[in-house]
């Protein structure tokens, strides 16, 4: 749940592809800002959810699709008090390439990876690409328990076709996009540092220096990226990290709070209750129960 660069391979090295089904808020409230080498497709099957890409926020409704470039900072969170079910499809372009001299890699995939070619981001039912992609995406939402040995062939063929359908709608990046990329690369340094030192006494001045910005300019850019002030974001980051540890570890809640930067346990309990509408101990009990919930994959 940390805001970070994901370095793990989603899927396997031989087949870097995976689908994650997510319930909000039953399983978790969302994923804070992060980025990874995989391209990501987000498909909302029920409800409404908020997705942030760089400094753009989209409210997705049932059936909406979001295309996320590799290495792009993004976040997913519950929209107000709405529940939702969505799917994250992640894959590396390497699964579609035959080698370093692959013509598809040079002409299509590398320009998208480098953001020289920009894909459309939010696809609603009104977008012409939506009707082309939706049936292909739905065919990829296969419960792993029902997969057959030959499904890798089906998956690869569908992903190839998805990219084939996307390419005519891509646009060449302009100078403004190139400048924006430089800004976000600098801000990534701050997010990496925050992930590693979030429990320390971090100040805006120190974080700004990491990105080579003044404190005021850093504050402005940081709010544009995350939608929060640095202080608000750090607090939320610490709470989400603590919640993840409470959900997955057996350590004492007081120990987790201290290790997540909360020296005052009363303040931690109040802040946690304000965000999750329950105490840390109640949260631990509730997540133990929801772990037994049925599969999120569609049936039939």
Tab-separated table of C-alpha atoms in Angstrom:
chain	number	residue	atom	x	y	z
A	1	UNK	CA	0.000	0.000	0.000
A	2	UNK	CA	3.022	2.307	-0.072
A	3	UNK	CA	3.481	5.107	-2.637
A	4	UNK	CA	6.400	3.677	-4.486
A	5	UNK	CA	7.960	2.261	-7.615
A	6	UNK	CA	6.847	-1.340	-7.878
A	7	UNK	CA	9.832	-3.452	-8.887
A	8	UNK	CA	8.224	-6.868	-8.603
A	9	UNK	CA	7.120	-8.614	-11.776
A	10	UNK	CA	3.367	-9.017	-12.008
A	11	UNK	CA	2.799	-12.554	-13.247
A	12	UNK	CA	5.990	-14.513	-13.971
A	13	UNK	CA	9.245	-13.734	-15.776
A	14	UNK	CA	8.225	-16.048	-18.579
A	15	UNK	CA	4.717	-14.594	-18.768
A	16	UNK	CA	4.602	-11.087	-17.220
A	17	UNK	CA	0.829	-10.722	-17.142
A	18	UNK	CA	-1.737	-10.824	-14.351
A	19	UNK	CA	-5.287	-9.779	-13.467
A	20	UNK	CA	-6.146	-8.465	-9.986
A	21	UNK	CA	-9.830	-8.313	-8.966
A	22	UNK	CA	-10.537	-5.690	-6.304
A	23	UNK	CA	-13.528	-4.920	-4.111
A	24	UNK	CA	-13.804	-1.404	-2.640
A	25	UNK	CA	-14.105	-0.892	0.264
A	26	UNK	CA	-14.578	-4.534	1.386
A	27	UNK	CA	-11.038	-5.634	0.508
A	28	UNK	CA	-9.248	-2.276	0.609
A	29	UNK	CA	-9.861	1.433	0.096
A	30	UNK	CA	-7.484	1.707	-2.829
A	31	UNK	CA	-3.858	2.030	-3.890
A	32	UNK	CA	-1.944	5.269	-3.226
A	33	UNK	CA	0.415	6.809	-5.774
A	34	UNK	CA	2.812	4.332	-7.351
A	35	UNK	CA	4.263	3.384	-10.714
A	36	UNK	CA	5.643	0.289	-12.431
A	37	UNK	CA	7.078	-0.989	-15.719
A	38	UNK	CA	3.857	-2.725	-16.699
A	39	UNK	CA	1.127	-1.175	-18.782
A	40	UNK	CA	-2.112	-1.267	-16.803
A	41	UNK	CA	-5.739	-1.465	-17.859
A	42	UNK	CA	-8.354	-0.627	-15.212
A	43	UNK	CA	-11.889	-1.867	-15.890
A	44	UNK	CA	-14.786	-1.036	-13.569
A	45	UNK	CA	-17.436	-3.758	-13.525
A	46	UNK	CA	-19.624	-2.329	-10.737
A	47	UNK	CA	-20.040	0.948	-8.839
A	48	UNK	CA	-17.800	4.003	-9.032
A	49	UNK	CA	-14.142	4.559	-8.169
A	50	UNK	CA	-11.620	7.421	-8.397
A	51	UNK	CA	-8.450	7.038	-10.481
A	52	UNK	CA	-5.656	9.631	-10.542
A	53	UNK	CA	-3.122	9.702	-13.382
A	54	UNK	CA	-0.288	12.151	-12.771
A	55	UNK	CA	-2.279	15.331	-12.045
A	56	UNK	CA	-5.595	14.269	-13.584
A	57	UNK	CA	-8.419	12.675	-11.592
A	58	UNK	CA	-11.120	10.568	-13.241
A	59	UNK	CA	-14.322	9.343	-11.631
A	60	UNK	CA	-15.038	5.988	-13.259
A	61	UNK	CA	-18.499	4.512	-13.503
A	62	UNK	CA	-19.562	0.970	-14.336
A	63	UNK	CA	-18.072	-0.111	-17.666
A	64	UNK	CA	-15.444	2.652	-17.835
A	65	UNK	CA	-11.869	1.842	-18.823
A	66	UNK	CA	-8.573	3.580	-18.018
A	67	UNK	CA	-5.307	2.986	-19.912
A	68	UNK	CA	-2.181	3.627	-17.829
A	69	UNK	CA	1.190	4.109	-19.514
A	70	UNK	CA	4.162	2.228	-18.015
A	71	UNK	CA	6.132	4.334	-15.493
A	72	UNK	CA	3.170	6.679	-14.972
A	73	UNK	CA	2.326	7.776	-11.430
A	74	UNK	CA	-1.236	6.763	-10.635
A	75	UNK	CA	-3.536	6.013	-7.712
A	76	UNK	CA	-6.903	4.335	-7.172
A	77	UNK	CA	-9.209	5.087	-4.271
A	78	UNK	CA	-12.789	4.811	-3.109
A	79	UNK	CA	-15.015	7.537	-4.520
A	80	UNK	CA	-16.850	9.173	-1.615
A	81	UNK	CA	-18.879	6.386	0.031
A	82	UNK	CA	-19.439	4.368	-3.159
A	83	UNK	CA	-18.602	0.693	-3.306
A	84	UNK	CA	-17.036	-0.727	-6.452
A	85	UNK	CA	-15.596	-3.787	-8.109
A	86	UNK	CA	-12.823	-3.282	-10.620
A	87	UNK	CA	-10.061	-5.230	-12.331
A	88	UNK	CA	-6.401	-4.340	-12.845
A	89	UNK	CA	-4.855	-5.987	-15.903
A	90	UNK	CA	-1.070	-5.593	-15.897
A	91	UNK	CA	1.420	-6.768	-18.499
A	92	UNK	CA	4.892	-5.966	-19.756
A	93	UNK	CA	5.424	-5.307	-23.429
A	94	UNK	CA	8.163	-7.946	-23.359
A	95	UNK	CA	5.447	-10.640	-23.453
A	96	UNK	CA	4.582	-9.415	-26.969
A	97	UNK	CA	8.152	-9.081	-28.277
A	98	UNK	CA	10.372	-11.616	-30.017
A	99	UNK	CA	13.697	-9.942	-29.160
A	100	UNK	CA	15.645	-6.674	-28.985
A	101	UNK	CA	15.229	-6.067	-32.744
A	102	UNK	CA	11.512	-6.795	-32.722
A	103	UNK	CA	9.797	-4.422	-35.183
A	104	UNK	CA	6.684	-4.078	-33.003
A	105	UNK	CA	8.850	-3.060	-30.066
A	106	UNK	CA	10.691	-0.389	-32.068
A	107	UNK	CA	7.670	1.027	-33.914
A	108	UNK	CA	4.911	0.769	-31.313
A	109	UNK	CA	5.711	-0.435	-27.807
A	110	UNK	CA	8.862	1.565	-27.035
A	111	UNK	CA	7.309	4.898	-28.118
A	112	UNK	CA	4.360	4.202	-25.785
A	113	UNK	CA	6.701	3.174	-22.955
A	114	UNK	CA	8.730	6.388	-23.460
A	115	UNK	CA	5.523	8.468	-23.705
A	116	UNK	CA	6.403	9.629	-27.207
A	117	UNK	CA	3.058	8.160	-28.228
A	118	UNK	CA	0.252	8.975	-25.784
A	119	UNK	CA	-2.699	6.641	-25.395
A	120	UNK	CA	-6.134	8.010	-24.555
A	121	UNK	CA	-6.647	7.632	-20.804
A	122	UNK	CA	-10.302	7.454	-19.784
A	123	UNK	CA	-12.630	5.539	-22.091
A	124	UNK	CA	-16.363	5.879	-21.471
A	125	UNK	CA	-19.081	4.192	-23.518
A	126	UNK	CA	-19.183	7.264	-25.794
A	127	UNK	CA	-15.542	6.863	-26.866
A	128	UNK	CA	-15.221	4.852	-30.125
A	129	UNK	CA	-12.314	2.821	-28.704
A	130	UNK	CA	-14.417	1.698	-25.739
A	131	UNK	CA	-16.631	-0.549	-27.868
A	132	UNK	CA	-13.562	-2.139	-29.460
A	133	UNK	CA	-11.762	-2.859	-26.196
A	134	UNK	CA	-14.554	-3.851	-23.796
A	135	UNK	CA	-15.256	-7.338	-25.252
A	136	UNK	CA	-11.522	-8.079	-25.439
A	137	UNK	CA	-11.014	-6.995	-21.832
A	138	UNK	CA	-13.949	-9.061	-20.608
A	139	UNK	CA	-12.447	-12.150	-22.218
A	140	UNK	CA	-9.340	-11.600	-20.083
A	141	UNK	CA	-11.293	-11.631	-16.812
A	142	UNK	CA	-10.958	-15.359	-16.341
A	143	UNK	CA	-10.906	-16.877	-12.876
A	144	UNK	CA	-7.427	-18.509	-12.554
A	145	UNK	CA	-9.128	-21.588	-11.071
A	146	UNK	CA	-10.897	-22.079	-14.403
A	147	UNK	CA	-7.956	-21.419	-16.715
A	148	UNK	CA	-6.854	-24.078	-19.137
A	149	UNK	CA	-3.306	-24.939	-20.095
A	150	UNK	CA	-3.657	-23.231	-23.484
A	151	UNK	CA	-5.053	-19.968	-22.102
A	152	UNK	CA	-1.651	-18.256	-22.442
A	153	UNK	CA	-2.224	-18.300	-26.194
A	154	UNK	CA	-5.647	-16.711	-25.826
A	155	UNK	CA	-4.312	-14.083	-23.402
A	156	UNK	CA	-1.402	-13.111	-25.632
A	157	UNK	CA	-3.628	-12.884	-28.716
A	158	UNK	CA	-6.133	-10.653	-26.889
A	159	UNK	CA	-3.392	-8.362	-25.548
A	160	UNK	CA	-1.933	-8.084	-29.061
A	161	UNK	CA	-5.347	-7.122	-30.402
A	162	UNK	CA	-5.886	-4.613	-27.586
A	163	UNK	CA	-2.654	-2.848	-28.527
A	164	UNK	CA	-3.587	-3.041	-32.228
A	165	UNK	CA	-6.912	-1.341	-31.457
A	166	UNK	CA	-5.307	1.329	-29.251
A	167	UNK	CA	-2.589	2.469	-31.655
A	168	UNK	CA	-4.813	4.407	-34.132
A	169	UNK	CA	-6.036	6.528	-31.205
A	170	UNK	CA	-2.549	7.425	-29.918
A	171	UNK	CA	-1.213	10.960	-30.328
A	172	UNK	CA	2.360	12.205	-30.523
A	173	UNK	CA	3.556	13.932	-27.362
A	174	UNK	CA	3.985	17.714	-27.567
A	175	UNK	CA	6.441	20.020	-25.774
A	176	UNK	CA	4.091	20.527	-22.834
A	177	UNK	CA	3.902	16.753	-22.290
A	178	UNK	CA	7.694	16.481	-22.470
A	179	UNK	CA	8.100	19.216	-19.816
A	180	UNK	CA	5.480	17.549	-17.644
A	181	UNK	CA	7.449	14.293	-17.844
A	182	UNK	CA	10.561	16.064	-16.514
A	183	UNK	CA	8.572	17.497	-13.600
A	184	UNK	CA	7.107	14.132	-12.677
A	185	UNK	CA	10.482	12.414	-12.859
A	186	UNK	CA	11.728	14.874	-10.242
A	187	UNK	CA	8.687	14.338	-8.055
A	188	UNK	CA	9.222	10.570	-8.257
A	189	UNK	CA	12.467	11.102	-6.324
A	190	UNK	CA	10.440	12.628	-3.505
A	191	UNK	CA	7.950	9.758	-3.482
A	192	UNK	CA	10.795	7.222	-3.384
A	193	UNK	CA	12.366	9.068	-0.462
A	194	UNK	CA	9.024	9.328	1.331
A	195	UNK	CA	8.489	5.582	0.989
A	196	UNK	CA	11.864	4.860	2.564
A	197	UNK	CA	11.714	7.499	5.331
A	198	UNK	CA	8.003	8.064	5.983
A	199	UNK	CA	8.382	7.315	9.697
A	200	UNK	CA	11.017	10.069	10.082
A	201	UNK	CA	10.371	13.736	10.859
A	202	UNK	CA	10.022	14.901	7.238
A	203	UNK	CA	9.721	18.586	6.331
A	204	UNK	CA	8.664	20.297	3.128
A	205	UNK	CA	12.052	22.010	2.904
A	206	UNK	CA	13.911	18.717	3.015
A	207	UNK	CA	11.598	17.072	0.484
A	208	UNK	CA	11.805	20.073	-1.851
A	209	UNK	CA	15.597	19.889	-1.856
A	210	UNK	CA	15.425	16.289	-3.083
A	211	UNK	CA	13.544	17.466	-6.188
A	212	UNK	CA	15.681	20.616	-6.608
A	213	UNK	CA	12.681	22.908	-6.154
A	214	UNK	CA	11.959	25.718	-3.743
A	215	UNK	CA	9.634	24.792	-0.882
A	216	UNK	CA	6.755	26.855	-2.315
A	217	UNK	CA	7.115	25.433	-5.843
A	218	UNK	CA	7.439	21.901	-4.507
A	219	UNK	CA	4.274	22.353	-2.424
A	220	UNK	CA	2.353	23.550	-5.487
A	221	UNK	CA	3.541	20.681	-7.710
A	222	UNK	CA	3.012	18.105	-4.986
A	223	UNK	CA	-0.612	19.174	-4.539
A	224	UNK	CA	-1.122	19.037	-8.315
A	225	UNK	CA	0.219	15.481	-8.363
A	226	UNK	CA	-1.529	14.016	-5.346
A	227	UNK	CA	-4.485	16.301	-4.680
A	228	UNK	CA	-3.227	16.779	-1.098
A	229	UNK	CA	-0.785	19.035	0.676
A	230	UNK	CA	2.448	17.300	1.632
A	231	UNK	CA	1.376	17.180	5.295
A	232	UNK	CA	-2.001	15.637	4.418
A	233	UNK	CA	-0.412	13.138	2.074
A	234	UNK	CA	2.224	12.057	4.605
A	235	UNK	CA	-0.465	11.496	7.237
A	236	UNK	CA	-2.592	9.465	4.805
A	237	UNK	CA	0.459	7.517	3.654
A	238	UNK	CA	1.364	6.601	7.238
A	239	UNK	CA	-2.231	5.567	8.001
A	240	UNK	CA	-2.503	3.416	4.863
A	241	UNK	CA	0.819	1.757	5.597
A	242	UNK	CA	-0.281	1.094	9.178
A	243	UNK	CA	-3.621	-0.280	7.958
A	244	UNK	CA	-1.880	-2.635	5.553
A	245	UNK	CA	0.384	-3.923	8.319
A	246	UNK	CA	-2.547	-4.329	10.731
A	247	UNK	CA	-4.345	-6.284	8.019
A	248	UNK	CA	-1.430	-8.599	7.160
A	249	UNK	CA	0.771	-8.841	10.280
A	250	UNK	CA	0.344	-10.142	13.824
A	251	UNK	CA	2.462	-7.430	15.470
A	252	UNK	CA	0.933	-5.323	18.227
A	253	UNK	CA	-1.008	-2.338	16.938
A	254	UNK	CA	0.967	0.006	19.215
A	255	UNK	CA	4.244	-1.243	17.687
A	256	UNK	CA	2.927	-0.767	14.151
A	257	UNK	CA	1.777	2.771	14.957
A	258	UNK	CA	5.187	3.759	16.346
A	259	UNK	CA	7.018	2.236	13.377
A	260	UNK	CA	4.749	4.158	10.982
A	261	UNK	CA	5.651	7.542	12.449
A	262	UNK	CA	2.932	7.959	15.109
A	263	UNK	CA	4.637	8.672	18.426
A	264	UNK	CA	1.303	9.595	20.047
A	265	UNK	CA	-0.946	6.516	20.189
A	266	UNK	CA	-4.069	8.503	21.090
A	267	UNK	CA	-3.584	10.682	17.997
A	268	UNK	CA	-3.030	7.563	15.881
A	269	UNK	CA	-6.288	6.007	17.092
A	270	UNK	CA	-8.250	9.205	16.408
A	271	UNK	CA	-6.734	9.644	12.945
A	272	UNK	CA	-7.276	5.979	12.077
A	273	UNK	CA	-10.896	6.119	13.224
A	274	UNK	CA	-11.482	9.261	11.205
A	275	UNK	CA	-10.166	7.643	8.019
A	276	UNK	CA	-11.489	4.073	8.339
A	277	UNK	CA	-14.581	4.723	10.486
A	278	UNK	CA	-13.450	2.131	13.023
A	279	UNK	CA	-10.689	1.611	15.559
A	280	UNK	CA	-7.444	-0.166	14.556
A	281	UNK	CA	-8.474	-3.305	16.504
A	282	UNK	CA	-11.925	-3.323	14.870
A	283	UNK	CA	-10.232	-2.937	11.478
A	284	UNK	CA	-8.028	-5.972	12.138
A	285	UNK	CA	-11.081	-8.075	13.022
A	286	UNK	CA	-13.060	-6.886	9.991
A	287	UNK	CA	-10.273	-7.672	7.531
A	288	UNK	CA	-9.935	-11.169	8.971
A	289	UNK	CA	-13.602	-11.713	8.091
A	290	UNK	CA	-13.465	-10.186	4.588
A	291	UNK	CA	-10.504	-12.406	3.717
A	292	UNK	CA	-13.073	-15.200	3.584
A	293	UNK	CA	-15.266	-13.366	1.056
A	294	UNK	CA	-16.111	-15.107	-2.264
A	295	UNK	CA	-14.071	-14.671	-5.445
A	296	UNK	CA	-14.406	-11.323	-7.241
A	297	UNK	CA	-14.290	-12.944	-10.667
A	298	UNK	CA	-17.462	-13.013	-12.788
A	299	UNK	CA	-19.083	-16.389	-13.284
A	300	UNK	CA	-21.084	-17.853	-16.115
